[in-house]
PDB file of C-alpha atoms in Angstrom:
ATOM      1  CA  UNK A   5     150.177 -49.073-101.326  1.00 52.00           C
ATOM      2  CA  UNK A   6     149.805 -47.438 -97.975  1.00 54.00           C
ATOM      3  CA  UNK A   7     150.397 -43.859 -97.745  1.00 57.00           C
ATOM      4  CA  UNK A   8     151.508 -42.545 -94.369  1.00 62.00           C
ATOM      5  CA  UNK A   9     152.958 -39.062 -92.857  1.00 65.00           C
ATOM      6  CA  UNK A  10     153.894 -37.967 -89.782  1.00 67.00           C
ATOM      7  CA  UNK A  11     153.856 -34.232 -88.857  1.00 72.00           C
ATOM      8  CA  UNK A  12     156.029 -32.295 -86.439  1.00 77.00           C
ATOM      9  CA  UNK A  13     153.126 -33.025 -84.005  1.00 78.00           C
ATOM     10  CA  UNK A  14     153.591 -36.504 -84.105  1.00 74.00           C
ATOM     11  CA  UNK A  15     150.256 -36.940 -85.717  1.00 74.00           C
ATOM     12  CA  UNK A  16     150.233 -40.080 -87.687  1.00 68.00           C
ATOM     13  CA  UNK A  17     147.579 -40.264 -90.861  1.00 72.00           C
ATOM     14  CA  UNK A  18     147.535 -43.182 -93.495  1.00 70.00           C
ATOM     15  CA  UNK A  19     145.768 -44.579 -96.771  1.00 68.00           C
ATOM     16  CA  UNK A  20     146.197 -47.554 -98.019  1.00 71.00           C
ATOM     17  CA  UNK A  21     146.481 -47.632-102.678  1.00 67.00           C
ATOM     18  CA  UNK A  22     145.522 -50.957-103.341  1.00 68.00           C
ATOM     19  CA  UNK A  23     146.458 -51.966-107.753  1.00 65.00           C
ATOM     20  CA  UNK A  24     143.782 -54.178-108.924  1.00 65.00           C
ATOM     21  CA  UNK A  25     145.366 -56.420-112.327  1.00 59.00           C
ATOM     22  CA  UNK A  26     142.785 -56.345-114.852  1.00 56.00           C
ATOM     23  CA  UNK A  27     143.835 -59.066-117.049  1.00 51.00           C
ATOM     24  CA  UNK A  28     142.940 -58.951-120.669  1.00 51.00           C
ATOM     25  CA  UNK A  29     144.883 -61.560-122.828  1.00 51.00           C
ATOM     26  CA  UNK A  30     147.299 -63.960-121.872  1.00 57.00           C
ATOM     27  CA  UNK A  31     149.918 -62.157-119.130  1.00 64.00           C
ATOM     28  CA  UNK A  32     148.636 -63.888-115.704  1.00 66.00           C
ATOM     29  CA  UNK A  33     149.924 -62.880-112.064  1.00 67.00           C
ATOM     30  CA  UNK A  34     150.713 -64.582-109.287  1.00 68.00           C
ATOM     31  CA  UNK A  35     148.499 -62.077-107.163  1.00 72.00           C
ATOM     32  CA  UNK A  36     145.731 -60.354-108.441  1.00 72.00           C
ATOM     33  CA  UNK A  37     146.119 -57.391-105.771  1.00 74.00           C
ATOM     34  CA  UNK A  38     149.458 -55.300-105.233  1.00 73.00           C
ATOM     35  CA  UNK A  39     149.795 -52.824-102.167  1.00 74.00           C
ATOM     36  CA  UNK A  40     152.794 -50.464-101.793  1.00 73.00           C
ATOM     37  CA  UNK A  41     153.242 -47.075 -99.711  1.00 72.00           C
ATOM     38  CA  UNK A  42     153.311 -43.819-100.056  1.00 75.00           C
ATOM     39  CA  UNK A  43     154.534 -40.874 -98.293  1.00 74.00           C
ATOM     40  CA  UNK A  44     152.343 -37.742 -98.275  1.00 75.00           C
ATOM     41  CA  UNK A  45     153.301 -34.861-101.111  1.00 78.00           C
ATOM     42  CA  UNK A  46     155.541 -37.920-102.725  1.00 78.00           C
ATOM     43  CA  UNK A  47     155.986 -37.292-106.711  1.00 81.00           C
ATOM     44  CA  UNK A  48     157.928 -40.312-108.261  1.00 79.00           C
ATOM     45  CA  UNK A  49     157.812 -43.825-108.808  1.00 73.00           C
ATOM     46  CA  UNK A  50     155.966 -46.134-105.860  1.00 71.00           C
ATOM     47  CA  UNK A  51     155.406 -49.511-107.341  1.00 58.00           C
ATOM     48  CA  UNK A  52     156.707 -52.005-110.302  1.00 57.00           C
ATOM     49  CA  UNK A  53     154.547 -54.887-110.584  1.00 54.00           C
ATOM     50  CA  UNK A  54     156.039 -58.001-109.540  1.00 54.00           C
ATOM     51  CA  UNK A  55     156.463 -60.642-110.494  1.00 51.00           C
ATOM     52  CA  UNK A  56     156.206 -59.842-113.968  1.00 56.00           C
ATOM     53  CA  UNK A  57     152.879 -61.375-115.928  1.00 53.00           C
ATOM     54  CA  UNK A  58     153.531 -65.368-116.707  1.00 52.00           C
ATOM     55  CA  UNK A  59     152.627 -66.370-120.205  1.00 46.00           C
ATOM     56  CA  UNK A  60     149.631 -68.822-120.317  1.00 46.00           C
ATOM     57  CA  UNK A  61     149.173 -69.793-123.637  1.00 47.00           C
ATOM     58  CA  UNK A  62     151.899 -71.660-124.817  1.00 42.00           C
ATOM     59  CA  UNK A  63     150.937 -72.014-128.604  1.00 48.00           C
ATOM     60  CA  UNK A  64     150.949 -68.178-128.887  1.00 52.00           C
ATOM     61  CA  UNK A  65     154.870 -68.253-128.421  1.00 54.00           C
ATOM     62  CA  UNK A  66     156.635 -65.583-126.251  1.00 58.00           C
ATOM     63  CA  UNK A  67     157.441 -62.742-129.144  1.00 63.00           C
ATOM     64  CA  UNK A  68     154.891 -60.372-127.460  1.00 70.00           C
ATOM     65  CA  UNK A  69     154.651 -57.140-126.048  1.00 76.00           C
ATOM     66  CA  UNK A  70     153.264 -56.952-122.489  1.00 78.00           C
ATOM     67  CA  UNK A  71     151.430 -53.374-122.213  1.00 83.00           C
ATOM     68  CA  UNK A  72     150.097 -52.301-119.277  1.00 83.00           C
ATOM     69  CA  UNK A  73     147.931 -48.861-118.543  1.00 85.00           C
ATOM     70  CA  UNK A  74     145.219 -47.573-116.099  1.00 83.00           C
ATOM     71  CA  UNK A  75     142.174 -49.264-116.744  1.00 80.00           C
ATOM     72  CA  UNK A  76     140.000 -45.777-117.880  1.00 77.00           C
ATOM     73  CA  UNK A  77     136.333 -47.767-117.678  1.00 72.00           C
ATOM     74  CA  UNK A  78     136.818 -48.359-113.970  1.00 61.00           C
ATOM     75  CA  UNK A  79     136.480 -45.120-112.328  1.00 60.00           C
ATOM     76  CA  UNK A  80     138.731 -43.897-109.120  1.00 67.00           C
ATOM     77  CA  UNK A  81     138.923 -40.978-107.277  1.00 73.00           C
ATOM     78  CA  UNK A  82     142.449 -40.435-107.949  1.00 74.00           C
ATOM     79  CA  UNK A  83     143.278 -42.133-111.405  1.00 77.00           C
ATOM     80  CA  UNK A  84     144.806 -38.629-112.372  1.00 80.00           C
ATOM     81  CA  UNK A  85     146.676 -38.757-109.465  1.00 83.00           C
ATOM     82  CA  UNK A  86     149.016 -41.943-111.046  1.00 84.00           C
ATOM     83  CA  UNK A  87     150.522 -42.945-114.450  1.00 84.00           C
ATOM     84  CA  UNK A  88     151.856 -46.292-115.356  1.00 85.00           C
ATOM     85  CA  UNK A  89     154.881 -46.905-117.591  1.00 86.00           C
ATOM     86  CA  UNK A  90     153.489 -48.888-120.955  1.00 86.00           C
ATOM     87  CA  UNK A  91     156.291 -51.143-120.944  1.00 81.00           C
ATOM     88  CA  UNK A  92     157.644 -51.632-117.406  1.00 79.00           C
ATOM     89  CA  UNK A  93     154.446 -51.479-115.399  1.00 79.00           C
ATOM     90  CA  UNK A  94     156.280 -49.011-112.647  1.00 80.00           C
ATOM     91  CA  UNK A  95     153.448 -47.001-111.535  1.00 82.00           C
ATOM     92  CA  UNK A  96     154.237 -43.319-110.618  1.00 84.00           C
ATOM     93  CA  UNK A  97     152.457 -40.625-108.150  1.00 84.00           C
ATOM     94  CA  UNK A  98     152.351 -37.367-110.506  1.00 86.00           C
ATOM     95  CA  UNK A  99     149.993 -35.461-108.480  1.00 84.00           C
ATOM     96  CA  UNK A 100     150.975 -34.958-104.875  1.00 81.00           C
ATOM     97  CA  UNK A 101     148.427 -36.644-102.754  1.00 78.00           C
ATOM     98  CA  UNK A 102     146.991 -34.811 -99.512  1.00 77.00           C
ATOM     99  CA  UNK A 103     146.213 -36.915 -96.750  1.00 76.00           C
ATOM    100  CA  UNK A 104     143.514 -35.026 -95.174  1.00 79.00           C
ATOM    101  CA  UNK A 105     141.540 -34.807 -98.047  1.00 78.00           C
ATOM    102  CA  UNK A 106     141.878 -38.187 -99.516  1.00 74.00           C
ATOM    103  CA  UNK A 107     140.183 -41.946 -98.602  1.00 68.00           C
ATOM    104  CA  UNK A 108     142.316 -44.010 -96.749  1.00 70.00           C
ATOM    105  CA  UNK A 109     143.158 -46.213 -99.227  1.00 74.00           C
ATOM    106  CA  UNK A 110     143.143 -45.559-103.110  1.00 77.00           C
ATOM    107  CA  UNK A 111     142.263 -48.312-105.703  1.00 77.00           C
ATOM    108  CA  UNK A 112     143.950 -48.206-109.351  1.00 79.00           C
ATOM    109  CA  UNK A 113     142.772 -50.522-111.654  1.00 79.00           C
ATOM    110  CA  UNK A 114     145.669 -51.577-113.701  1.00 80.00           C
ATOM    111  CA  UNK A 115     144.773 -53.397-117.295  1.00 80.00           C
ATOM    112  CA  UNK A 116     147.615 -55.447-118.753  1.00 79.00           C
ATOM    113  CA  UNK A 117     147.111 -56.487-121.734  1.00 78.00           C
ATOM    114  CA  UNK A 118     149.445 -58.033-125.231  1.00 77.00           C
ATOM    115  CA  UNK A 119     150.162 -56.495-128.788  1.00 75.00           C
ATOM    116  CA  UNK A 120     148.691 -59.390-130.433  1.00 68.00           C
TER     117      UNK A 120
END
């Protein structure tokens, strides 16, 4: 994601949020990196992981659960700063991120995992 704000100065800052897909089962990705933006001070949803995972193993069938959450044993800066929705994978800022006191960009590892 890349963050970016302009003040009423015309001062321009940015930070990049780059999602790292940890997989842990079967859901694959295209991609294994996601970027989106994000405005300064924005509370909401930024990104939905796309396109969704692509089942690899065949003989497991397709009557599973994809589950996706913030991967807690890779530590960030700003992991509190974003949730991620269990079942969609749409990522959302809860914490309103300042620009002149974070990096500029922001890493969340993502782990997506099955419920078998």
């Amino acid at each position: 994601m890349k963050c970016s704000q302009q003040d009423n100065a015309g001062n321009f800052s940015e930070t990049r949020v780059i999602i790292d897909i940890i997989d842990q089962l079967r859901p694959q990705f295209k991609h294994n990196r996601y970027e989106a933006s994000v405005s300064e001070n924005q509370v909401g949803p930024v990104l939905e992981v796309l396109p969704a995972p692509i089942q690899a193993d065949t003989s497991e069938g397709s009557n599973y659960t994809i589950i996706y959450s913030i991967n807690e044993d890779s530590p960030s800066d700003y992991q509190n700063n974003f949730n991620v929705d269990q079942v969609t994978g749409i990522i959302r800022v809860v914490t309103e991120l300042d620009f002149e006191e974070i990096k500029d960009t922001i890493t969340i590892p993502l782990k997506v995992r099955t419920d078998k």
